[in-house]
Tab-separated table of C-alpha atoms and ligand atoms in Angstrom:
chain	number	residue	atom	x	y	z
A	1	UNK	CA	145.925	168.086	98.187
A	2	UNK	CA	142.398	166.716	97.255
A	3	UNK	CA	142.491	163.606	94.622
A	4	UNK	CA	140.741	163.838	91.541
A	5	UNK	CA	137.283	163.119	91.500
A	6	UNK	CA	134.788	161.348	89.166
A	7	UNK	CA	131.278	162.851	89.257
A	8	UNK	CA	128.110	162.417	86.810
A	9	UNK	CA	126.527	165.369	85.317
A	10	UNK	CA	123.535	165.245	83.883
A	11	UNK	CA	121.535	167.885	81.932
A	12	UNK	CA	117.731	168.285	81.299
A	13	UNK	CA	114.754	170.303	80.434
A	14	UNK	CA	116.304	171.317	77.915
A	15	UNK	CA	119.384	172.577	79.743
A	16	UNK	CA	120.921	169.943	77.168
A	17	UNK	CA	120.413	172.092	74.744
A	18	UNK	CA	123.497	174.253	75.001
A	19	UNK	CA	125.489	171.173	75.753
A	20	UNK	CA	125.077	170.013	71.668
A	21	UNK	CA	122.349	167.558	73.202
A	22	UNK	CA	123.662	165.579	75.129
A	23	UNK	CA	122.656	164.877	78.573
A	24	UNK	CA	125.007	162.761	80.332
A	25	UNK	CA	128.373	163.163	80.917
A	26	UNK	CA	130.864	161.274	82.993
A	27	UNK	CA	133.923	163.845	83.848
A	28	UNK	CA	136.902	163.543	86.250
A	29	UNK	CA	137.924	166.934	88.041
A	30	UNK	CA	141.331	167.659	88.763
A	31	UNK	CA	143.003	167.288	91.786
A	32	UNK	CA	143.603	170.836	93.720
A	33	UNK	CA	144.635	172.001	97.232
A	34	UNK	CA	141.227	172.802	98.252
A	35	UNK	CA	137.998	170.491	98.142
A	36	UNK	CA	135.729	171.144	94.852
A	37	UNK	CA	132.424	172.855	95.849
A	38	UNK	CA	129.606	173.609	93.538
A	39	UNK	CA	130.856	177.248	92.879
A	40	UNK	CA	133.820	175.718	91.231
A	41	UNK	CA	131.865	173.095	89.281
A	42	UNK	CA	129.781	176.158	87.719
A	43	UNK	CA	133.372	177.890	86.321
A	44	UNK	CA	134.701	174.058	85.279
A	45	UNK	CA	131.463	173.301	83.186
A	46	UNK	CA	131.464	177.061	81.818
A	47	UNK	CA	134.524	176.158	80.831
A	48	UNK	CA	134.907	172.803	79.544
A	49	UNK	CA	131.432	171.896	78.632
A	50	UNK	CA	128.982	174.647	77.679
A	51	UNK	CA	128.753	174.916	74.109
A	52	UNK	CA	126.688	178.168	73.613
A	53	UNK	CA	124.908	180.951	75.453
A	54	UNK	CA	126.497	180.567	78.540
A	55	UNK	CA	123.826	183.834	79.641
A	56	UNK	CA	121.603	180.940	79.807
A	57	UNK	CA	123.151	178.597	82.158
A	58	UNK	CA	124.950	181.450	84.511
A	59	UNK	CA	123.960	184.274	86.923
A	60	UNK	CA	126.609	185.526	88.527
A	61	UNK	CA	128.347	183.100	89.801
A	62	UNK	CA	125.262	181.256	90.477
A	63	UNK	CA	122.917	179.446	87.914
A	64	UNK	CA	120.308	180.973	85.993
A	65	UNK	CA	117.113	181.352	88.257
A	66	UNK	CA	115.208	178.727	86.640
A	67	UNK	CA	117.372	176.230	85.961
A	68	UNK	CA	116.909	173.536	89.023
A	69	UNK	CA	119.862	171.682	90.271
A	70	UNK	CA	119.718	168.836	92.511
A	71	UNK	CA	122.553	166.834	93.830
A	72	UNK	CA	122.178	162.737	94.635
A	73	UNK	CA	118.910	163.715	93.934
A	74	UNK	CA	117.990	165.986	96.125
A	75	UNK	CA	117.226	170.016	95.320
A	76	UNK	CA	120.333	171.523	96.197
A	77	UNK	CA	118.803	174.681	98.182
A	78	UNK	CA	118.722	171.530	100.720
A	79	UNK	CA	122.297	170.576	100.651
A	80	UNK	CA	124.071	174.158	100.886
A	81	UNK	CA	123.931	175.084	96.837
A	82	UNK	CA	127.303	177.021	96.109
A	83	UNK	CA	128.976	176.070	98.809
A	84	UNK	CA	128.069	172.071	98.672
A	85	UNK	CA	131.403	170.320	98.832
A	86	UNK	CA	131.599	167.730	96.177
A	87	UNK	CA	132.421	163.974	96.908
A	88	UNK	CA	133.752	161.088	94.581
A	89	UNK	CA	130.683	159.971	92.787
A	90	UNK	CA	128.229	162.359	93.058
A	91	UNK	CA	125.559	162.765	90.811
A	92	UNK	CA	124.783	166.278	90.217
A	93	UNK	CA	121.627	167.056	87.959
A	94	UNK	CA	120.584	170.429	86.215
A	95	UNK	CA	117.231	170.688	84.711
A	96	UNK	CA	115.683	173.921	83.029
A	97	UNK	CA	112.358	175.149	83.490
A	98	UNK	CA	112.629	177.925	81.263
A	99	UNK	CA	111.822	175.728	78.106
A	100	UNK	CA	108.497	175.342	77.042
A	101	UNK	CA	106.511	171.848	75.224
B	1	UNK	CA	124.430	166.250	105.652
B	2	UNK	CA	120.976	165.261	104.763
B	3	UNK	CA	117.512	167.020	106.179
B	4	UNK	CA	114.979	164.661	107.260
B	5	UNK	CA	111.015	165.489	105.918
B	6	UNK	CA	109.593	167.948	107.738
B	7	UNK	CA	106.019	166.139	107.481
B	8	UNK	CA	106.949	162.484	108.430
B	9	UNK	CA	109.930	163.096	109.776
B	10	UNK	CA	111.145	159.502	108.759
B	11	UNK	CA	112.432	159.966	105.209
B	12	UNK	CA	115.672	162.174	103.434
B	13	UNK	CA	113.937	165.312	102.478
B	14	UNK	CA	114.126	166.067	98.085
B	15	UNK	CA	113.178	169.537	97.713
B	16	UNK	CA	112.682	172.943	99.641
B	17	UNK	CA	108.481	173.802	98.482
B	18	UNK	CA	108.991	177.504	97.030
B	19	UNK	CA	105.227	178.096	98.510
B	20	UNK	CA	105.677	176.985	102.223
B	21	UNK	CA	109.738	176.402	102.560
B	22	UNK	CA	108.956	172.982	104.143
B	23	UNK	CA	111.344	170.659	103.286
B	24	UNK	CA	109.467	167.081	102.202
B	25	UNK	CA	110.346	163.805	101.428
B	26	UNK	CA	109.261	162.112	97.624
B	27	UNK	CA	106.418	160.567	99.340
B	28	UNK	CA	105.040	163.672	101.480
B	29	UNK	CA	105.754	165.579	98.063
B	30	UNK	CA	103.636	163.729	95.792
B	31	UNK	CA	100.974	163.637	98.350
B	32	UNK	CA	100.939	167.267	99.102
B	33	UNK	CA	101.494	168.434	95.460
B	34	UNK	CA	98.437	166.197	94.395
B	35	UNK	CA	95.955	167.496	97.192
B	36	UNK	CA	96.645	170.902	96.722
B	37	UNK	CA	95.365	170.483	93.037
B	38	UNK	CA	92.801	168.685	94.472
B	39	UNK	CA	91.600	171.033	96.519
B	40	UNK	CA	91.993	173.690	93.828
B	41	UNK	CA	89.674	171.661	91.580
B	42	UNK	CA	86.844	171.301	94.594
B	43	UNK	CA	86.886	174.883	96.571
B	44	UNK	CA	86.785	176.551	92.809
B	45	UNK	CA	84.034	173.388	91.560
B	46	UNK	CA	86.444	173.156	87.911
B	47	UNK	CA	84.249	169.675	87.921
B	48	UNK	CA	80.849	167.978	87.826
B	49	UNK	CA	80.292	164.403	87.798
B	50	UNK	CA	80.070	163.190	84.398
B	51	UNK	CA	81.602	165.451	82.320
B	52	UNK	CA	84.091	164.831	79.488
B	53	UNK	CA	87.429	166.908	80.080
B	54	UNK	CA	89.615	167.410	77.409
B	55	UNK	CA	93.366	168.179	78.548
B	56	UNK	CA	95.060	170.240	76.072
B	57	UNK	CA	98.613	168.351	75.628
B	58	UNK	CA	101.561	169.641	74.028
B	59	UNK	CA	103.951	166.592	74.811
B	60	UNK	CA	105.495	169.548	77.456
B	61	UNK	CA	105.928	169.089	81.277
B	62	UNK	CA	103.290	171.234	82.385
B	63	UNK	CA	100.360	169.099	79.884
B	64	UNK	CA	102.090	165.956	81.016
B	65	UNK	CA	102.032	166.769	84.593
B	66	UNK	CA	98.406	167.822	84.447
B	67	UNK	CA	97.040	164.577	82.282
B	68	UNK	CA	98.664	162.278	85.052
B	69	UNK	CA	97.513	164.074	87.603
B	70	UNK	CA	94.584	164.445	87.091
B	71	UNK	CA	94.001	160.621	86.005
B	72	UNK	CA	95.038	160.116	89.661
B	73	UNK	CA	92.443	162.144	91.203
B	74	UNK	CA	89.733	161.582	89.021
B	75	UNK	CA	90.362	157.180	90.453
B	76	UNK	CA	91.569	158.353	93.753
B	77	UNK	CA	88.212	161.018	94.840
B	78	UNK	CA	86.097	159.367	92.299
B	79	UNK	CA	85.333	162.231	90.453
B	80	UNK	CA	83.483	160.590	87.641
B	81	UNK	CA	84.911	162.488	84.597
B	82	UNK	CA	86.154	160.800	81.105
B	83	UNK	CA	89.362	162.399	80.455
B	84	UNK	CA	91.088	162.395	76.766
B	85	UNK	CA	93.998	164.007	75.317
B	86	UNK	CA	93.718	166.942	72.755
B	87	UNK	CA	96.957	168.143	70.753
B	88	UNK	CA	97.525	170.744	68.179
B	89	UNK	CA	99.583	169.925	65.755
B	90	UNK	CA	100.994	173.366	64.159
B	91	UNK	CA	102.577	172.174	61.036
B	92	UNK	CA	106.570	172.865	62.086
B	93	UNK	CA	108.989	170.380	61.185
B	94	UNK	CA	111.714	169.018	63.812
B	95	UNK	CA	109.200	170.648	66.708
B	96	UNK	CA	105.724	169.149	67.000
B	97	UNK	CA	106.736	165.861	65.280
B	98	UNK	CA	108.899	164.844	68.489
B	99	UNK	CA	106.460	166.701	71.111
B	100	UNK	CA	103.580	164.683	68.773
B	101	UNK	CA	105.420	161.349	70.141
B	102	UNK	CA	106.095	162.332	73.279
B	103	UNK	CA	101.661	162.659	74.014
B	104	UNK	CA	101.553	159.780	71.786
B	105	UNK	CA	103.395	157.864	73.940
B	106	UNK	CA	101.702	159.401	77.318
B	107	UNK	CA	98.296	158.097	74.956
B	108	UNK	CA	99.761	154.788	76.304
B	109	UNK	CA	101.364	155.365	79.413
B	110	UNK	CA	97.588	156.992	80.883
B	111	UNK	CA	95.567	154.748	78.672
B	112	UNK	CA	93.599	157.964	77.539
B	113	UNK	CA	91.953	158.624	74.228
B	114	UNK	CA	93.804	161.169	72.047
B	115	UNK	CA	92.980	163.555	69.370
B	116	UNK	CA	95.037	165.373	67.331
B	117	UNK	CA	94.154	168.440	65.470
B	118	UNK	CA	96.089	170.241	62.646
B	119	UNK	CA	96.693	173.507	61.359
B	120	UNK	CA	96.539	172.816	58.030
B	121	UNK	CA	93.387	170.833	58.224
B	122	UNK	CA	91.583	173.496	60.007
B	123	UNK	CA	93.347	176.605	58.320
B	124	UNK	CA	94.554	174.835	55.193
B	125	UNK	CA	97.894	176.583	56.626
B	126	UNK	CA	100.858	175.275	58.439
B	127	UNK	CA	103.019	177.239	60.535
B	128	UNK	CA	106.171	176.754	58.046
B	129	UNK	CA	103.810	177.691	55.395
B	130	UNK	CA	102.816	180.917	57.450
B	131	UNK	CA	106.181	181.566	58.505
B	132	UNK	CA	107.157	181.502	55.185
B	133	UNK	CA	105.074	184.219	54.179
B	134	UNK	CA	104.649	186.488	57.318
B	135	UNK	CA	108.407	186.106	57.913
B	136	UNK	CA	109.740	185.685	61.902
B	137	UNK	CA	108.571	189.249	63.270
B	138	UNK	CA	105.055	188.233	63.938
B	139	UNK	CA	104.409	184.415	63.969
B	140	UNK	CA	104.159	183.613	67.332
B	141	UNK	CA	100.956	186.235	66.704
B	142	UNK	CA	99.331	183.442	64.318
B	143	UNK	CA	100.331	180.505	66.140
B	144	UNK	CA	98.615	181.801	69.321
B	145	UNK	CA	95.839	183.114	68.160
B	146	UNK	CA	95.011	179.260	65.932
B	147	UNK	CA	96.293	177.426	68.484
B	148	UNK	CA	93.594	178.722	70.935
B	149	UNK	CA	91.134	178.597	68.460
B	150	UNK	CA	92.713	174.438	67.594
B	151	UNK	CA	91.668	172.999	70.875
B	152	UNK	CA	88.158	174.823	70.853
B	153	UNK	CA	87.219	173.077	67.777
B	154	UNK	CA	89.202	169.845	68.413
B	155	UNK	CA	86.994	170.012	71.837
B	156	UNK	CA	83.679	170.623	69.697
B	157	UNK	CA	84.103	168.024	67.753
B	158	UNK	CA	84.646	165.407	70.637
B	159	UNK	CA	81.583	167.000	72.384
B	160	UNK	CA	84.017	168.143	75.026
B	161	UNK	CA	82.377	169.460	78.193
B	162	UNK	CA	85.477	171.290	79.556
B	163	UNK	CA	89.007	172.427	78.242
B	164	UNK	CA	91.833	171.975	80.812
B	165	UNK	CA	95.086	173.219	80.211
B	166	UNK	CA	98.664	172.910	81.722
B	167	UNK	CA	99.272	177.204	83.063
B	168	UNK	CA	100.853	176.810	86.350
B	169	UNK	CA	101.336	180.101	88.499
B	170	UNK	CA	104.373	181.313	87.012
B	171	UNK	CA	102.536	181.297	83.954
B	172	UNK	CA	99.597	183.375	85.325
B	173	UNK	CA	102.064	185.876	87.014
B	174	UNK	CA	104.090	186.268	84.076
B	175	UNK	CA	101.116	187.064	82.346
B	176	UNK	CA	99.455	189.387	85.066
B	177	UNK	CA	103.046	191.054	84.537
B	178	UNK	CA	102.740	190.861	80.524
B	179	UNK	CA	99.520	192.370	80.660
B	180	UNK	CA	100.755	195.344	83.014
B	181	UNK	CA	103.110	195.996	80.984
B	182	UNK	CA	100.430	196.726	78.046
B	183	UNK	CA	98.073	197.868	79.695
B	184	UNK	CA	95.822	195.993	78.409
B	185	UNK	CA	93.484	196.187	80.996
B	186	UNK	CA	90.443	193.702	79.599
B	187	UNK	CA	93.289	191.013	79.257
B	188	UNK	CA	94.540	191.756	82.707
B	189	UNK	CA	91.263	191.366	84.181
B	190	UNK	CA	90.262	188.150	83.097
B	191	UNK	CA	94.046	186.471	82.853
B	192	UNK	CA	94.045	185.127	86.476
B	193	UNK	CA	90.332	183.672	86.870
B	194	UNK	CA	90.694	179.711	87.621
B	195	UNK	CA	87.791	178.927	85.126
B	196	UNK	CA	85.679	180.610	81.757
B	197	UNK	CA	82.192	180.200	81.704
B	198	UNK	CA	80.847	179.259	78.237
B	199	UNK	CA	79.730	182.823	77.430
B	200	UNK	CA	79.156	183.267	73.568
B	201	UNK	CA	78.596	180.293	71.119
B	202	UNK	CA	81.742	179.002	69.815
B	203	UNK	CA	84.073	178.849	73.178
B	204	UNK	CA	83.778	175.748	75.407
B	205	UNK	CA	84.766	176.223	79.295
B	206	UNK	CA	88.446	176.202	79.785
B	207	UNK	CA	90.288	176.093	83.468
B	208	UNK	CA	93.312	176.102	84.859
B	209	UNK	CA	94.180	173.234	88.057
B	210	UNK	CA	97.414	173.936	87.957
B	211	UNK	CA	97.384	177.449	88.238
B	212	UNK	CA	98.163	177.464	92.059
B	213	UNK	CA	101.376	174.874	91.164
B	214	UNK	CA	105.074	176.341	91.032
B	215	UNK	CA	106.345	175.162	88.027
B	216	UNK	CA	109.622	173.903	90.226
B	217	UNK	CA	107.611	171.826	91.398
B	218	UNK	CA	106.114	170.424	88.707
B	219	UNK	CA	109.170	169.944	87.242
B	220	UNK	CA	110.523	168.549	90.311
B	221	UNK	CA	107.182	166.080	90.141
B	222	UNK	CA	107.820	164.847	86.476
B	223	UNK	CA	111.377	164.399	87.511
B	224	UNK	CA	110.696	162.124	90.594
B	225	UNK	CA	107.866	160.566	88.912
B	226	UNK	CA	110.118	159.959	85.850
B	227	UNK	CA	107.643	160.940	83.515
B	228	UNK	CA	107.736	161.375	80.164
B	229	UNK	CA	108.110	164.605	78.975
B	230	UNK	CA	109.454	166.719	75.935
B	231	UNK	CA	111.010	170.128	76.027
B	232	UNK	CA	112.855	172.420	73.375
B	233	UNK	CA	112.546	175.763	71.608
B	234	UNK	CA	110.029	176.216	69.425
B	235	UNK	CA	112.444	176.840	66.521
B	236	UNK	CA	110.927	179.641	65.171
B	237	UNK	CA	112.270	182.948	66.992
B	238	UNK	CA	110.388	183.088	70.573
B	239	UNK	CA	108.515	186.075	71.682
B	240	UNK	CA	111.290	188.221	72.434
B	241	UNK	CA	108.616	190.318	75.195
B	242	UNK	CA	107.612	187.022	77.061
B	243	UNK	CA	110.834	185.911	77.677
B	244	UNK	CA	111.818	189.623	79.587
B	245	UNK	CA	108.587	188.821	82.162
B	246	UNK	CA	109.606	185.233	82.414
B	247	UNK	CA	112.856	186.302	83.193
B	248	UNK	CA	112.376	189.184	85.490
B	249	UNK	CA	109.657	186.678	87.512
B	250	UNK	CA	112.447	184.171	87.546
B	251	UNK	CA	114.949	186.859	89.300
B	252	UNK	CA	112.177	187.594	91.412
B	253	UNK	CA	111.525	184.033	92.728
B	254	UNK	CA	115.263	183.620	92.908
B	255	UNK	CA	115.172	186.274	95.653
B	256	UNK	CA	111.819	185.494	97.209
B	257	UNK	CA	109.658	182.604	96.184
B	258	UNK	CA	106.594	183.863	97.608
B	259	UNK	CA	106.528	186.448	94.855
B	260	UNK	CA	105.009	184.662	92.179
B	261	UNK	CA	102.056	183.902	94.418
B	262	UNK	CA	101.606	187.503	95.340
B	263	UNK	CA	101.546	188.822	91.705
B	264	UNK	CA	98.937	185.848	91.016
B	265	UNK	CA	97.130	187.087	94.464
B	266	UNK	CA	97.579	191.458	93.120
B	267	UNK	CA	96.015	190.416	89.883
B	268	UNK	CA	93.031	188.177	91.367
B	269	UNK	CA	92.141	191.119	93.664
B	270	UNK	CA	92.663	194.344	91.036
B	271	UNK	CA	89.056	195.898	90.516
B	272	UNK	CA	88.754	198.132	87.287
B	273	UNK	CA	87.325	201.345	87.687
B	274	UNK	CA	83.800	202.516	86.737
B	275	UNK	CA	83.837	204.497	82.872
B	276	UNK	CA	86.802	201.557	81.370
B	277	UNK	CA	85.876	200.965	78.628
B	278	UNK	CA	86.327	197.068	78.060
B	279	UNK	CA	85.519	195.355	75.097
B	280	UNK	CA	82.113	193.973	74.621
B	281	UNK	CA	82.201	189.870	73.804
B	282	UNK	CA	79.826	189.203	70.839
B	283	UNK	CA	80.779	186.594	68.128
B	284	UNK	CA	82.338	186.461	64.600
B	285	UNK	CA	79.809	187.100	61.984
B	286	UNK	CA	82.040	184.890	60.026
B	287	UNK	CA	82.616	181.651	61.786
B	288	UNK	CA	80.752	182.133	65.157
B	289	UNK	CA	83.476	181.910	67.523
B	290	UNK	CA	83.980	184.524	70.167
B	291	UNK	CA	85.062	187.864	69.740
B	292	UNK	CA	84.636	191.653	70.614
B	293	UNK	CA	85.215	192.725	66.742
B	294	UNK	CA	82.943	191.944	63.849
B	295	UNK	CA	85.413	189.228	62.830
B	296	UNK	CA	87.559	187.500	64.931
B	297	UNK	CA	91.265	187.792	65.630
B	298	UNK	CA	91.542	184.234	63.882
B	299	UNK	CA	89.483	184.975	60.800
B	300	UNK	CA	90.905	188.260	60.139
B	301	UNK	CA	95.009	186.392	60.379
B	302	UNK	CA	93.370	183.594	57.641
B	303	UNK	CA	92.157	186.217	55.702
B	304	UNK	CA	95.508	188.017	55.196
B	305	UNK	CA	97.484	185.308	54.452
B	306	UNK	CA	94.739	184.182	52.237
B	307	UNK	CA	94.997	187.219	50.455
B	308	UNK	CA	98.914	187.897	50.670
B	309	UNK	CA	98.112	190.922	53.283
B	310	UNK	CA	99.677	189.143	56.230
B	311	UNK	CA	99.866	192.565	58.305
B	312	UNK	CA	96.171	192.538	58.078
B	313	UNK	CA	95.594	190.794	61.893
B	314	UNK	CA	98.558	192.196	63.332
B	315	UNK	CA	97.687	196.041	65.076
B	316	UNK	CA	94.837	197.538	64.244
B	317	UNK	CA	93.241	197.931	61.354
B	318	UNK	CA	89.629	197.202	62.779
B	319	UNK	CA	88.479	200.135	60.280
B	320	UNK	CA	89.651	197.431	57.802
B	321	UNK	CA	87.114	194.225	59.122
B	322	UNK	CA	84.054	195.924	57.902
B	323	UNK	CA	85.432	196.334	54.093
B	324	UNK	CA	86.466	192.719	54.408
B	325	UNK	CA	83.500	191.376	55.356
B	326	UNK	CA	81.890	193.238	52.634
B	327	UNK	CA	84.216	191.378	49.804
B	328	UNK	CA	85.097	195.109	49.287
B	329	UNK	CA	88.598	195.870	47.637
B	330	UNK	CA	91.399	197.543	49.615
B	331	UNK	CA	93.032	200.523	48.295
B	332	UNK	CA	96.326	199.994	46.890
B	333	UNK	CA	97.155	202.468	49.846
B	334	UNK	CA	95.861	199.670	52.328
B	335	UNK	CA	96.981	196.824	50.699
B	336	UNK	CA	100.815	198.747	51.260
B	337	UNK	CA	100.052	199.247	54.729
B	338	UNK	CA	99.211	195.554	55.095
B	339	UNK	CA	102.005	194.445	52.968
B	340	UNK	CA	104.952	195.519	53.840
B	341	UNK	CA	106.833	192.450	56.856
B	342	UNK	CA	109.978	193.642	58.633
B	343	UNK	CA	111.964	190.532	58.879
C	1	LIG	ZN1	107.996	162.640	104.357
C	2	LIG	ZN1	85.977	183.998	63.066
């Protein structure tokens, strides 16, 4: 069994947008048999978090191209994207770049 | 397990650059993003010494990006230019009043001169008051077309040498897509040069430095940088069209970044045929500005709503212009046709 952990999410570029505004939150995941990886994450925020128009968060089972995500601040296409294993702590940021000024 | 920087080789890599793949450290990032503008600005001569550049900022990231950007270059290389802000202010509540703050703050945080221009000052319309007459079918029509027109004469009146504004390349190849997709051929022609000349009277220069920049990148800049940016909807409905291209050049990148530099790179190199017929650029008989109709795109959109015909600028109804400009009266059949909104 893997232990609950506590991560930071935070959302931006107006990715906050369908979160009612607000760009910080501070969640604990459940503990489970496997390790949480970032594929996970995607269905737990889908379904705990998003407020609206989840067509504009999620792909597939991905993100929506255009929406960067970088974890412990750096881009995730660095650090294995879906299949990142998450750790106690982690700071995991999405920022959109569909949204104009 | 972290990557190290593929250029120093000392430092965590941050990001995977769409254009090359090379992974880079903050440091090696900034550097490279900021030379590559650089050198767009000198091999394509956007500059001379001594000019007054007017950025056109919104409050967004790409305006942001460019103003501090470009404040670095012009100290680091010397380039001898006096830089100020220009904003349009469109006249719609809980949007531009937040964005307004955002460039008032950046006034500030770059120590640059700012101007803002309105709507209503140089229309005597704001965009609630035009969205409350044309409805949300075709407003994005009048805000483009006046916003365009905005930072010309906001730029005139500061004796602006040059316009600069924030499009970064997946702005150009969305719209080298858009304009495929119309086949509007004059549009698609002109849509990916770095810089306009100051042909006809009432346009002033206008580039593009960024236009080479992926906006990941620049978002990834602002983010590192932690600079102070605004983004939202534009809460009046968005163009419904733009959003398919930005979309469908978004799946595209997804799959292969290299793409939006190729459509940039297929639209630079595209040669029209002999016997197009392209529009020829003269100038509004009405207010001078720049246009390939009798009166310009601008005009005609004032003079509808002035006269309750909002239709009268959107499609075409050129036949119309003439009998405008001649104070004539509209049949009731024409004022119908220019009447009727679809909401
Ligand atoms: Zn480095
Ligand atoms: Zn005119």
């Amino acid at each position: 069994m893997a232990a609950p952990i506590a991560i930071h999410l935070e959302f931006g570029g107006g990715a906050e947008l369908l979160f009612n505004g607000v760009k910080d939150h501070r969640v604990t995941l459940p503990s489970q048999s496997e390790p949480w990886d970032m594929k996970q994450l995607l269905v737990w925020i889908q379904e705990n978090l998003l407020k609206e128009r989840p067509e504009l968060f999620v792909q597939g089972d991905s993100v929506r191209p255009g929406i960067l995500v970088l974890i412990n601040d750096a881009d995730w296409e660095l650090m294995g994207e879906l299949e990142y294993q998450l750790q106690d702590q982690d700071n995991i940021v999405f920022i959109s770049t569909l949204h104009g000024g | 397990m972290p990557i190290q920087c593929s250029s120093c080789a000392k430092n965590r890599a941050v990001l995977r650059r769409p254009k090359t793949g090379h992974s880079l450290c903050k440091h090696c990032f900034f550097w490279a993003f900021e030379e590559e503008i650089h050198q767009t600005i000198v091999s394509a001569r956007l500059f001379n010494r001594g000019e007054t550049v007017g950025i056109g900022a919104s409050g967004g990231k790409d305006s942001t990006v460019l103003a501090y950007v470009l404040k670095v270059l012009n100290e680091r290389y010397d380039y001898g230019l006096k830089l100020l802000l220009l904003s349009v202010d469109e006249g719609i509540t809980g949007y531009r009043n937040d964005s307004l703050e955002t460039v008032r703050r950046n006034q500030q945080q770059y120590d640059l001169p700012l101007t803002i221009v309105s709507y209503e000052e140089l229309y005597g319309w704001t965009m609630d008051a035009i969205v409350k007459q044309v409805g949300l079918r075709n407003n994005c029509t009048f805000c483009g077309v006046f916003r365009r027109q905005a930072l010309d004469r906001g730029a005139m009146m500061l004796n602006v040498d040059k316009i600069c504004t924030g499009h970064n390349a997946d702005d150009v190849a969305e719209t080298v897509i858009m304009n495929v997709l119309r086949g509007d051929i004059a549009r698609l022609h002109r849509c990916t040069v770095i810089s306009t000349a100051s042909d006809g009277e009432g346009a002033i220069p206008r580039c593009k430095p960024l236009k080479y920049a992926y906006e990941k990148e620049i978002v990834l800049y602002a983010y590192f940088k932690k600079l102070d940016y605004f983004s939202t909807e534009c809460v009046y409905s968005p163009n419904a069209y733009r959003g398919h291209a930005r979309t469908f050049i978004k799946d595209l990148e997804a799959v292969r970044p290299s793409a939006i530099m190729d459509i940039i790179h297929s639209g630079e190199n595209l040669s029209v045929k002999e016997g197009v017929k392209m529009p020829v650029q003269g100038t509004c008989s009405r207010c001078g500005y720049i246009s390939s109709q009798s009166l310009c795109k601008s005009c005609v959109l004032l003079e509808g709503l002035n006269r309750g015909l909002p239709k009268l600028g959107i499609g075409k109804h050129h036949r119309l212009h003439d009998k405008i400009l001649a104070q004539q009266a509209l049949t009731e059949k024409e004022q119908n046709k220019l009447k009727a909104i679809e909401f």
